[in-house]
PDB file of C-alpha atoms in Angstrom:
ATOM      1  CA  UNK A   1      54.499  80.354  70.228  1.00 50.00           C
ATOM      2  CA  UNK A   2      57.098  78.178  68.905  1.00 48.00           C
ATOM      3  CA  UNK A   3      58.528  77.830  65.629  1.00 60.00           C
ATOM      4  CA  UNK A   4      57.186  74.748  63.319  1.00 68.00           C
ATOM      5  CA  UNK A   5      60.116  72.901  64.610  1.00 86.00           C
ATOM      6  CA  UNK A   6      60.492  73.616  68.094  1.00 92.00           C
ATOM      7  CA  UNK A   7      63.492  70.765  68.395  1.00 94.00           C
ATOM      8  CA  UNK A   8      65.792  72.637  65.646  1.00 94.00           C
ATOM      9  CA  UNK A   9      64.869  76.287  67.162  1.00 94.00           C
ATOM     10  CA  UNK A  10      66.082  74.843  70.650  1.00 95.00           C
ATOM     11  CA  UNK A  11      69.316  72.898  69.593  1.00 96.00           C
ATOM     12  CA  UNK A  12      70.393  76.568  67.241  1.00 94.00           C
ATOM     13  CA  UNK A  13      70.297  78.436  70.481  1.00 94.00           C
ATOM     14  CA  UNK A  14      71.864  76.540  72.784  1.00 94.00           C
ATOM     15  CA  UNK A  15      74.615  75.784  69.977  1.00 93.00           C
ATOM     16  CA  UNK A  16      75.146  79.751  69.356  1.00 92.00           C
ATOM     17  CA  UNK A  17      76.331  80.213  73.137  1.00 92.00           C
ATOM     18  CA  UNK A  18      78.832  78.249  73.259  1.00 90.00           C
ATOM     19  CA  UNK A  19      82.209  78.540  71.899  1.00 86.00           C
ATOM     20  CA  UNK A  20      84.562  75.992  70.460  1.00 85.00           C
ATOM     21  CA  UNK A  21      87.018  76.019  73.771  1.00 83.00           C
ATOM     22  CA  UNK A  22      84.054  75.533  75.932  1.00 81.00           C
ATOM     23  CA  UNK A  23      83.642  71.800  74.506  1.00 79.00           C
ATOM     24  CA  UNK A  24      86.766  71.037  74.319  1.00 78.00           C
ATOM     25  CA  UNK A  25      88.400  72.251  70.867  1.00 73.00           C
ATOM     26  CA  UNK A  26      90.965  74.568  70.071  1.00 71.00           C
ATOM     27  CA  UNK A  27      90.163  78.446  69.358  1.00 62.00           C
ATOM     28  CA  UNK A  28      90.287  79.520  66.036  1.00 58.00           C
ATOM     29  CA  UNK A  29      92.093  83.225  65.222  1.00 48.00           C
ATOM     30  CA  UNK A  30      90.393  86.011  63.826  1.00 51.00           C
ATOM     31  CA  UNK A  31      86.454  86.660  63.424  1.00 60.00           C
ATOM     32  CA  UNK A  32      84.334  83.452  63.713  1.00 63.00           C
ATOM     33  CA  UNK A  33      81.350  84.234  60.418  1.00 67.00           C
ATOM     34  CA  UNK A  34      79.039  81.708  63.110  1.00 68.00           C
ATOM     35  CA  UNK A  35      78.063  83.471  66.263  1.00 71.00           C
ATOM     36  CA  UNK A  36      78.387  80.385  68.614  1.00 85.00           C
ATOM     37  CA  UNK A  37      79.461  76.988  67.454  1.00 89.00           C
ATOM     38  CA  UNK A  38      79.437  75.520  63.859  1.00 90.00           C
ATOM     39  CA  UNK A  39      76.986  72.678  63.168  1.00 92.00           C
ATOM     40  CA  UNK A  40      80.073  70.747  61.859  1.00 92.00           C
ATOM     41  CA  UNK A  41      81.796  71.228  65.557  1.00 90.00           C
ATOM     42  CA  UNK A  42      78.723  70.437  67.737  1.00 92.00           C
ATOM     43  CA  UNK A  43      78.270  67.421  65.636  1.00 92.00           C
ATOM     44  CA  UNK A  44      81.671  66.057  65.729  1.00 89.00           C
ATOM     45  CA  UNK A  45      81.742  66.189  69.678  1.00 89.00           C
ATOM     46  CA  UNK A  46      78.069  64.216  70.110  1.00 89.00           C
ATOM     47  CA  UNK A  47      79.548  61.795  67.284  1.00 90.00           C
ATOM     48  CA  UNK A  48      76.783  62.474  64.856  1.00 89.00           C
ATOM     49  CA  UNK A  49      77.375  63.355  61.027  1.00 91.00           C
ATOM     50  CA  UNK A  50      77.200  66.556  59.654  1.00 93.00           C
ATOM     51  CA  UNK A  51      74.762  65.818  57.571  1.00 93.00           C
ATOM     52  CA  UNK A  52      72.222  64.296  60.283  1.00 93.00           C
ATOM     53  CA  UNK A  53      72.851  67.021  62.387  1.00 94.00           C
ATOM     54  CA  UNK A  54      72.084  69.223  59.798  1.00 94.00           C
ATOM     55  CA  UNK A  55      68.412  67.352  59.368  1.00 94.00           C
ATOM     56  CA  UNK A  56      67.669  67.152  62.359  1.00 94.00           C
ATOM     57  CA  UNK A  57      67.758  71.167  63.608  1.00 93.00           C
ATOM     58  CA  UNK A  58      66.169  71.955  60.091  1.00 93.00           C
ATOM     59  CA  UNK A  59      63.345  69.509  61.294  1.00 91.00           C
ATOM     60  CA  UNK A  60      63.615  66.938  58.146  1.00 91.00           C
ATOM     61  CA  UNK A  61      65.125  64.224  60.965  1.00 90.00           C
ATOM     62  CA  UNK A  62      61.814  63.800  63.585  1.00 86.00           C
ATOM     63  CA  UNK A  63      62.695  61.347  65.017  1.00 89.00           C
ATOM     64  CA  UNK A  64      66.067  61.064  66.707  1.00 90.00           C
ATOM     65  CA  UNK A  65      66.923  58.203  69.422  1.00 88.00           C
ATOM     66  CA  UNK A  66      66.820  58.738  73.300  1.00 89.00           C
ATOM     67  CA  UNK A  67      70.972  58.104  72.839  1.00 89.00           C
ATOM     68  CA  UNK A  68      71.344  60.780  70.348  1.00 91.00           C
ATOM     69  CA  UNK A  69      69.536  63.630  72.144  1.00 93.00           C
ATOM     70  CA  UNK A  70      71.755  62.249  75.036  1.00 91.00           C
ATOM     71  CA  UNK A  71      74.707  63.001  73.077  1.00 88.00           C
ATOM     72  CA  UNK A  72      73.749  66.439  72.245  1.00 94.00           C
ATOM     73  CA  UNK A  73      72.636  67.150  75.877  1.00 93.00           C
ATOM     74  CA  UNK A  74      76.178  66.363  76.576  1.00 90.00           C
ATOM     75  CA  UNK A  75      78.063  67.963  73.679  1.00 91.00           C
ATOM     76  CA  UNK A  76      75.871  71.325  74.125  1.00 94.00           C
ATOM     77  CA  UNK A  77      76.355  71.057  78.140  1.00 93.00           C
ATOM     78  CA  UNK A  78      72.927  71.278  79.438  1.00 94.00           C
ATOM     79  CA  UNK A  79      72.181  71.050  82.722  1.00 92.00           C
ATOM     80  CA  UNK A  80      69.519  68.772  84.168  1.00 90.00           C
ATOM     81  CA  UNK A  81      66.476  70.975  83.284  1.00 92.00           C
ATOM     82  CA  UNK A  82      67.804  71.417  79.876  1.00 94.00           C
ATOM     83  CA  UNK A  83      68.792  68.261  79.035  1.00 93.00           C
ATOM     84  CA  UNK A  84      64.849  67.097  80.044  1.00 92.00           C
ATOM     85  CA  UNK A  85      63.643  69.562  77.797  1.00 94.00           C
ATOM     86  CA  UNK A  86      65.218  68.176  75.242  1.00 94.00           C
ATOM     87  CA  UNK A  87      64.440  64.999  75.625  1.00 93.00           C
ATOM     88  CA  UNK A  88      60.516  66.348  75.740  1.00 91.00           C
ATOM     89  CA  UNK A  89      61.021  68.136  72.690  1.00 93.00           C
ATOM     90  CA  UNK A  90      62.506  65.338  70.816  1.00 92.00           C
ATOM     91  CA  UNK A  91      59.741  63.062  71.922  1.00 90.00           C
ATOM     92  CA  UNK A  92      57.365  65.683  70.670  1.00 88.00           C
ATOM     93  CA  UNK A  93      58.989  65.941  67.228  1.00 88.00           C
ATOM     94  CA  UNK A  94      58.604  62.191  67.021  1.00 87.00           C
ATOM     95  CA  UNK A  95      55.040  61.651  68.377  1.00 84.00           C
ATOM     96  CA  UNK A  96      56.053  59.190  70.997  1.00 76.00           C
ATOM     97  CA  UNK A  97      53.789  61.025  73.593  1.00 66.00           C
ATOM     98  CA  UNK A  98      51.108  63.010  73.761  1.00 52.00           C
ATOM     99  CA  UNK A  99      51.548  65.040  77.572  1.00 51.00           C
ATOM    100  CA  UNK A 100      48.231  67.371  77.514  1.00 53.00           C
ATOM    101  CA  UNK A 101      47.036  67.304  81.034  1.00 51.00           C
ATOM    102  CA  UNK A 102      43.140  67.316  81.158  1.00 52.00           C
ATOM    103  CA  UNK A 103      41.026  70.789  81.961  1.00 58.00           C
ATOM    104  CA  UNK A 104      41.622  71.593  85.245  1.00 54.00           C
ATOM    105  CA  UNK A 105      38.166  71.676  87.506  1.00 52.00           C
ATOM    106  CA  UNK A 106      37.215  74.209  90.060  1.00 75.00           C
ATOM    107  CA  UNK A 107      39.776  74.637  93.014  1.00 88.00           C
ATOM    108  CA  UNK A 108      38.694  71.971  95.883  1.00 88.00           C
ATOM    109  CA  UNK A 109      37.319  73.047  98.875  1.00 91.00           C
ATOM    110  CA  UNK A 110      39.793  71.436 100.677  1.00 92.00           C
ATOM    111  CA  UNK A 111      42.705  74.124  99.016  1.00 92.00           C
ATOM    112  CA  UNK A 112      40.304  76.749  99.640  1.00 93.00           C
ATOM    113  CA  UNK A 113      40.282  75.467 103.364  1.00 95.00           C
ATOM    114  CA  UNK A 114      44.144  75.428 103.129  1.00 95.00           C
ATOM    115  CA  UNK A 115      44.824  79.063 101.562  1.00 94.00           C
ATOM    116  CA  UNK A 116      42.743  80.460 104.736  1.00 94.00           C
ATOM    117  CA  UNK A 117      44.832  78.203 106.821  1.00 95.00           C
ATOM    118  CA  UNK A 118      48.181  79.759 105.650  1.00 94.00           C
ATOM    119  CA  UNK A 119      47.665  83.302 106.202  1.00 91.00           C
ATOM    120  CA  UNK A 120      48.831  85.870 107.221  1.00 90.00           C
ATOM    121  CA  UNK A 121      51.453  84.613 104.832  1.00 92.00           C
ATOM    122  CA  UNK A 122      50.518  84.964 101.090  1.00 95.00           C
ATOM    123  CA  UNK A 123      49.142  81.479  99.210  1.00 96.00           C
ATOM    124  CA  UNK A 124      48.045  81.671  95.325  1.00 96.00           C
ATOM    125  CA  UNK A 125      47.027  78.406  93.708  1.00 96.00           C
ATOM    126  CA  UNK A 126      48.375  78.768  90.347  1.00 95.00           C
ATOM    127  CA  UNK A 127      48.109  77.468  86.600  1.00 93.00           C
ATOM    128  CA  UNK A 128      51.324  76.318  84.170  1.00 91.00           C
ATOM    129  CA  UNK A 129      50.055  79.452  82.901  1.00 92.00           C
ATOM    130  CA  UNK A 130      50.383  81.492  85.534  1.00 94.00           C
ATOM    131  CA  UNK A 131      47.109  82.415  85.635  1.00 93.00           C
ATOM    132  CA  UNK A 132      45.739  82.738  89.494  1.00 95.00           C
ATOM    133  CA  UNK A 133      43.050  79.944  90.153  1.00 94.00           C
ATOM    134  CA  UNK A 134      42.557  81.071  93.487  1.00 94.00           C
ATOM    135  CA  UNK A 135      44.376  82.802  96.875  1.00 94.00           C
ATOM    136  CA  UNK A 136      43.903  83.940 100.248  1.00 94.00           C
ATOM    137  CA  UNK A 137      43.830  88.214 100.482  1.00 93.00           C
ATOM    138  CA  UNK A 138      47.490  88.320 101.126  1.00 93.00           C
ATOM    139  CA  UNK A 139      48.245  86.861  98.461  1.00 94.00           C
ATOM    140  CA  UNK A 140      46.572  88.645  96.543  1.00 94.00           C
ATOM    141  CA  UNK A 141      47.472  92.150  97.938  1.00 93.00           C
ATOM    142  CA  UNK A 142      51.213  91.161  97.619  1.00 94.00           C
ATOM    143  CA  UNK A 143      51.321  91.622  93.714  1.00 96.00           C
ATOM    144  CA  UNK A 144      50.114  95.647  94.050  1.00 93.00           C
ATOM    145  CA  UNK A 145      47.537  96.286  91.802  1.00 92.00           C
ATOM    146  CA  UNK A 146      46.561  92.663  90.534  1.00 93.00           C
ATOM    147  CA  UNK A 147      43.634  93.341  92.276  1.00 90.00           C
ATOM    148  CA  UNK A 148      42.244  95.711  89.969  1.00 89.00           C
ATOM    149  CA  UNK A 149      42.277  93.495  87.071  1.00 91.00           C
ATOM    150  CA  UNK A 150      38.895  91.512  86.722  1.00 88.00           C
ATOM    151  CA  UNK A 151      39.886  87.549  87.870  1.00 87.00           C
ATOM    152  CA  UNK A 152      39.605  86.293  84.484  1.00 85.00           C
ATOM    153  CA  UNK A 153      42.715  88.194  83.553  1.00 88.00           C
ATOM    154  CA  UNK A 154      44.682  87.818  86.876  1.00 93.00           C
ATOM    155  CA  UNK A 155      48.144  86.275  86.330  1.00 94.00           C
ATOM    156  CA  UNK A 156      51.131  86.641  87.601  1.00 97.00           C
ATOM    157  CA  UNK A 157      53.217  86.204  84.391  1.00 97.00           C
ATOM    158  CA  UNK A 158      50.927  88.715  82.779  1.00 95.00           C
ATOM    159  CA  UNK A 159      51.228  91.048  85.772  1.00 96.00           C
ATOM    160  CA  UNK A 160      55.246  90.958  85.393  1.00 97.00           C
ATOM    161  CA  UNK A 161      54.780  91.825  81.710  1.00 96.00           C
ATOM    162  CA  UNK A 162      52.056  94.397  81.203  1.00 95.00           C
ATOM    163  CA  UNK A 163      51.267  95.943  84.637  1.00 94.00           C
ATOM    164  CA  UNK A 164      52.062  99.280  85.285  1.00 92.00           C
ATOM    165  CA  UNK A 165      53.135  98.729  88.987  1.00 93.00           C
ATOM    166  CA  UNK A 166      55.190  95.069  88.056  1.00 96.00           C
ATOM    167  CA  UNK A 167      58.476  96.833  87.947  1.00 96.00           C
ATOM    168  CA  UNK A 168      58.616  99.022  90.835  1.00 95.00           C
ATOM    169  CA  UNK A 169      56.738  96.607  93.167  1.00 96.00           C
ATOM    170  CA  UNK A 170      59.197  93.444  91.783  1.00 97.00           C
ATOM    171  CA  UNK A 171      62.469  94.347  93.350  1.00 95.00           C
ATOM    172  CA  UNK A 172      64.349  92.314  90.996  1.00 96.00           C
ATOM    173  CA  UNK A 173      61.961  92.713  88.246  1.00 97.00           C
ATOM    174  CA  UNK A 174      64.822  91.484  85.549  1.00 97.00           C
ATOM    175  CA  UNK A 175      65.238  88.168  87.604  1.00 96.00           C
ATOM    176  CA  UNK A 176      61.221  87.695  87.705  1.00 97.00           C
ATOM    177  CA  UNK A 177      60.775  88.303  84.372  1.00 97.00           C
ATOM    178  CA  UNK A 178      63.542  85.645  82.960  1.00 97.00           C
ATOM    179  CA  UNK A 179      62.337  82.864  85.421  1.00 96.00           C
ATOM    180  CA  UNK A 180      58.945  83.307  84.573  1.00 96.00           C
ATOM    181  CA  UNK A 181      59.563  82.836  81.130  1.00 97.00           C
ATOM    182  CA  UNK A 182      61.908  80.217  81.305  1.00 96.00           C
ATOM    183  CA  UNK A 183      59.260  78.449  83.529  1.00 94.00           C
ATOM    184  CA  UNK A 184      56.643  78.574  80.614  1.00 95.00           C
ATOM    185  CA  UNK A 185      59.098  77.553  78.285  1.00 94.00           C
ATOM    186  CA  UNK A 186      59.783  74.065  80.833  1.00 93.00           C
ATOM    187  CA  UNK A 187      55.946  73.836  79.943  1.00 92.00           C
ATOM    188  CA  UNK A 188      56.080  74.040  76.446  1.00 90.00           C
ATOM    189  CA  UNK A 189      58.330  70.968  76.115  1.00 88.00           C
ATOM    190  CA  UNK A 190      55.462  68.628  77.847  1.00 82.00           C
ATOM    191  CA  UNK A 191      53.018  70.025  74.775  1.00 82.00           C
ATOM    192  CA  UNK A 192      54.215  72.698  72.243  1.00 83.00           C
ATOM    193  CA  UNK A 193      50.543  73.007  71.034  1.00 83.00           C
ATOM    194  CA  UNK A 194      48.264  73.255  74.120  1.00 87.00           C
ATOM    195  CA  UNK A 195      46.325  76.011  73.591  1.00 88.00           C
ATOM    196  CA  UNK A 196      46.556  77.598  76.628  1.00 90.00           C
ATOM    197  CA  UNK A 197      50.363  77.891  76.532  1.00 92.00           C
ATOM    198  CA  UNK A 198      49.760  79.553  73.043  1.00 90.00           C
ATOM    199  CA  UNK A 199      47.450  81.452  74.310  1.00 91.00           C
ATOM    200  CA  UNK A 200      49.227  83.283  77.072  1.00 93.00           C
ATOM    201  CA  UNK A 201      52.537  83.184  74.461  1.00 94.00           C
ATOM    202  CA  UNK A 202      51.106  85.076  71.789  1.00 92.00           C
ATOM    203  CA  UNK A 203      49.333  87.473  73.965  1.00 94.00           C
ATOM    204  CA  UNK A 204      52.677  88.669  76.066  1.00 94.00           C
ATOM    205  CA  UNK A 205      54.726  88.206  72.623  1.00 94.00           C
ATOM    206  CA  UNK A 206      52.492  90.640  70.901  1.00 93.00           C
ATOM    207  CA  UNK A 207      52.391  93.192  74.189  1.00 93.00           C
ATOM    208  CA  UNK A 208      56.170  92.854  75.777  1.00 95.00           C
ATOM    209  CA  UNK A 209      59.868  93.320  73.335  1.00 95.00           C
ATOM    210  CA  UNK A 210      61.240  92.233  77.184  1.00 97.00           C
ATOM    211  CA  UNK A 211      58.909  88.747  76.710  1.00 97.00           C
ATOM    212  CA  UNK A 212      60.019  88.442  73.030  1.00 96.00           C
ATOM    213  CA  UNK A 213      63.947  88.937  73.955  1.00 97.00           C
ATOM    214  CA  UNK A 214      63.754  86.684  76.887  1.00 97.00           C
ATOM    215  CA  UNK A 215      61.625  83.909  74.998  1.00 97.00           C
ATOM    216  CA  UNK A 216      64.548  83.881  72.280  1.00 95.00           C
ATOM    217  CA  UNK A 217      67.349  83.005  75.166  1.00 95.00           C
ATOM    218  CA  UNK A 218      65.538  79.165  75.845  1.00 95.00           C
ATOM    219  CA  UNK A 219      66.294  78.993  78.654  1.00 95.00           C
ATOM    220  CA  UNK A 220      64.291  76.346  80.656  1.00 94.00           C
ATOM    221  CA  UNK A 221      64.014  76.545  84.038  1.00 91.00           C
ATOM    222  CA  UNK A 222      60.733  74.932  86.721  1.00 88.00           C
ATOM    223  CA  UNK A 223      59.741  76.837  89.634  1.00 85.00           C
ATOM    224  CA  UNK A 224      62.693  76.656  92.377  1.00 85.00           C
ATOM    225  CA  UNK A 225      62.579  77.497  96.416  1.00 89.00           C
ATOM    226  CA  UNK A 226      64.160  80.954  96.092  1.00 91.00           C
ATOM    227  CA  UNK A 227      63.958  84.066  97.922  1.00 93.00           C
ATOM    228  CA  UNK A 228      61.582  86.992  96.452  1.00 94.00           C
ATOM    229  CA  UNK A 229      61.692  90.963  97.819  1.00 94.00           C
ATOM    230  CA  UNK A 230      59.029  92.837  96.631  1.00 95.00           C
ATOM    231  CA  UNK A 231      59.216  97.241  97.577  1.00 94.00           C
ATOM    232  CA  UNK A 232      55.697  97.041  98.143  1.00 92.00           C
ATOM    233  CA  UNK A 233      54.016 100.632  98.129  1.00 90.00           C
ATOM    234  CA  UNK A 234      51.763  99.879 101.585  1.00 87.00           C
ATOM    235  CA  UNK A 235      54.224  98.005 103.573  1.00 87.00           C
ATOM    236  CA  UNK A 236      57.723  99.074 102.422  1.00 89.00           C
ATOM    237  CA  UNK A 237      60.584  96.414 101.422  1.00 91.00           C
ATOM    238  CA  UNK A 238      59.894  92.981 101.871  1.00 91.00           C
ATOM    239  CA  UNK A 239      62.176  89.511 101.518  1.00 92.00           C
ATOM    240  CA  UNK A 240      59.780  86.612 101.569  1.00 94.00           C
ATOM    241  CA  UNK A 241      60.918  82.952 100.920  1.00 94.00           C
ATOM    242  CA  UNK A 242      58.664  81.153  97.874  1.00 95.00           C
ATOM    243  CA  UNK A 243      57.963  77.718  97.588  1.00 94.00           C
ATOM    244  CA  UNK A 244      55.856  76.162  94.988  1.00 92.00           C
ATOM    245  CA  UNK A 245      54.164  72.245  95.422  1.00 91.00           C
ATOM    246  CA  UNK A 246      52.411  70.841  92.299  1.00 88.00           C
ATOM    247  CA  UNK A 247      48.951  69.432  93.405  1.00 86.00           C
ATOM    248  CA  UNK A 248      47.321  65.888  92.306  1.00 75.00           C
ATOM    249  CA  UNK A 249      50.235  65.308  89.949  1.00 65.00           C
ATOM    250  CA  UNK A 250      49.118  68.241  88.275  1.00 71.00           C
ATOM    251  CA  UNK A 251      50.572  71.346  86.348  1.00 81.00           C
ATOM    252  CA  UNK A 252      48.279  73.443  88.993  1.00 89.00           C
ATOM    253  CA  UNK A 253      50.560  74.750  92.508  1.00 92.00           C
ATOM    254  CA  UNK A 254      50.696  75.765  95.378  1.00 95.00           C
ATOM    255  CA  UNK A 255      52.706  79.459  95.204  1.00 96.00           C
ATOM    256  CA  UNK A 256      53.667  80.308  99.163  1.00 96.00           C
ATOM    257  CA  UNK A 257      55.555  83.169 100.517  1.00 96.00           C
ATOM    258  CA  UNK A 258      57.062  82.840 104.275  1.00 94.00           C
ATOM    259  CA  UNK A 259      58.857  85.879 105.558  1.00 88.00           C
ATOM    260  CA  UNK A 260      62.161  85.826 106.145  1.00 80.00           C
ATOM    261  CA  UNK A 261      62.686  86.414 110.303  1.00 81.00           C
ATOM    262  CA  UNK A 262      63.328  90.367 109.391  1.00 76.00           C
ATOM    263  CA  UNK A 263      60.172  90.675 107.387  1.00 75.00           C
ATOM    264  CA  UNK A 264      57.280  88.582 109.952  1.00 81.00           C
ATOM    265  CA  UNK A 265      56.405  92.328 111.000  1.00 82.00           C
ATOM    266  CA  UNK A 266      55.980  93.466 107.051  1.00 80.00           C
ATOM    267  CA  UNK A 267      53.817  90.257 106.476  1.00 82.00           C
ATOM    268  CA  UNK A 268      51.488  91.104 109.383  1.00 81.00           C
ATOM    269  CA  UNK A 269      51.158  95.337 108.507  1.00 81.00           C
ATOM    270  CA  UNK A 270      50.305  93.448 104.643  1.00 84.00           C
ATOM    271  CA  UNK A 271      47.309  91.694 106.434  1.00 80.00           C
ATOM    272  CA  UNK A 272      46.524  94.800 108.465  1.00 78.00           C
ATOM    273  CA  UNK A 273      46.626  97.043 105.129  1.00 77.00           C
ATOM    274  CA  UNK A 274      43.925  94.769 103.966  1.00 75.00           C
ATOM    275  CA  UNK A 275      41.302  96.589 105.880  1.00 61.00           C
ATOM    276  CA  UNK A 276      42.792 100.045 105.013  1.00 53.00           C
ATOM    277  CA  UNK A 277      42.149 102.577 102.536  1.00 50.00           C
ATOM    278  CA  UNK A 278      44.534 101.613  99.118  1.00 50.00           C
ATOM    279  CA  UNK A 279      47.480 104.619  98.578  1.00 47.00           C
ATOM    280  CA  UNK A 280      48.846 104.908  95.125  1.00 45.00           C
ATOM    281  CA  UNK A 281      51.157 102.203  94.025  1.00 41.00           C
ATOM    282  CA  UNK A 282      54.149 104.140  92.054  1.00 44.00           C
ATOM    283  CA  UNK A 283      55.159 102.826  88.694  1.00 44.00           C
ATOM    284  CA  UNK A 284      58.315 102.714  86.499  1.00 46.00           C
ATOM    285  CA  UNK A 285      59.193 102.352  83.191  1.00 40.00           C
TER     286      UNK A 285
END
């Protein structure tokens, strides 16, 4: 999933976006041999030698201060996210905490209660994983042709990768696909080995060159309130907001979908569809 130093692969791709001008130094003329920033230049700016610098992305420095991975937050300009992962790697690296959450038991009936509460709007309860613990028929029936996987498999980030409807039914199936795997990557930094991140990393790296490309970017990202339109092939084009709430302190959410005030009438026709004969969901490559 990662490579065997997670820190060093992090800190070489965020240092091979930037150029010198954006932290401050002067251009250089001509071709640059370094795609990005030298290690030289990103270590002058956080105030670090060349030389520890130089350990520390190779992964033969493991264990660098809270102020130095500070510094390089700063230097490389990460934003909040970022810099957090980071810090989470670097903690990693130097074994100062050990972040694997427990095995998650059965969904409570209580969240069961809940899901039914929520329709007609769709509800999935949902791993770090993505994998789809549980949801109310909407829900389900929004991702087109999730259904038809057995529920062991059912997931959305799995879905956006390998199903044959994901990119036709995912209106902005470019945008999906890079938040979704800069959301597993946020997870990674809490435990680089858990198995079940591995897991679902080396599965989509092995199937998708789109999860591969994407997972080389690093870019970190959690879950957001953000708008989602879906061209759904039973109800047409559909704008639905999507919240996500973590439950119990948990990786485990809450994934909801509220219609925008133009859609309400595409939400209810998605409940109706329910009890309707399925059409043929188109696909694109």
């Amino acid at each position: 999933m990662t490579s065997s130093h997670p820190l060093g692969a992090f800190l070489r791709a965020r240092r091979a976006r930037l150029q010198p001008q954006d932290i401050g130094l002067p251009g250089t003329i001509g071709r640059r041999r370094t795609a990005g920033l030298r290690r030289e230049e990103l270590a002058a700016v956080a105030g670090l030698s060349v030389d520890y610098y130089i350990r520390l992305e190779q992964g033969r420095e493991r264990n660098p201060s809270p102020v130095v991975i500070a510094a390089l937050a700063h230097a490389l300009r990460l934003d909040a996210d970022e810099s957090h992962h980071l810090h989470r790697l670097a903690d990693h690296a130097a074994g100062r905490r050990a972040e694997r959450p427990p095995p998650r038991p059965a969904v409570s009936a209580p969240t069961m209660a809940l899901l039914d509460r929520l329709r007609p709007w769709p509800a999935l309860i949902l791993a770090r994983t993505g994998d789809v613990l549980a949801c109310n028929p909407e829900g389900l029936a929004l991702y087109a042709g999730l259904d038809e996987w057995p529920e062991p498999r059912r997931s959305i980030i799995r879905y956006i990768f390998t199903h044959p409807a994901a990119r036709s039914v995912l209106a902005n199936w470019q945008w999906s696909a890079a938040t979704s795997v800069a959301n597993l990557r946020h997870w990674t930094g809490t435990d680089p080995d858990a198995p079940d991140l591995r897991r679902i990393h080396h599965e989509l790296a092995a199937a998708s060159a789109d999860f591969r490309q994407l997972w080389e970017r690093q870019d970190v990202r959690p879950r957001r309130t953000t708008n989602k339109a879906f061209h759904h092939p039973r109800v047409g084009d559909i704008v639905l907001t999507h919240q996500s709430w973590h439950l119990d302190d948990s990786a485990t959410r809450l994934s909801l979908y509220q219609p925008e005030p133009a859609h309400t009438d595409q939400v209810a026709l998605l409940a109706h569809t329910l009890h309707t004969p399925r059409q043929p969901y188109p696909t694109r490559e």
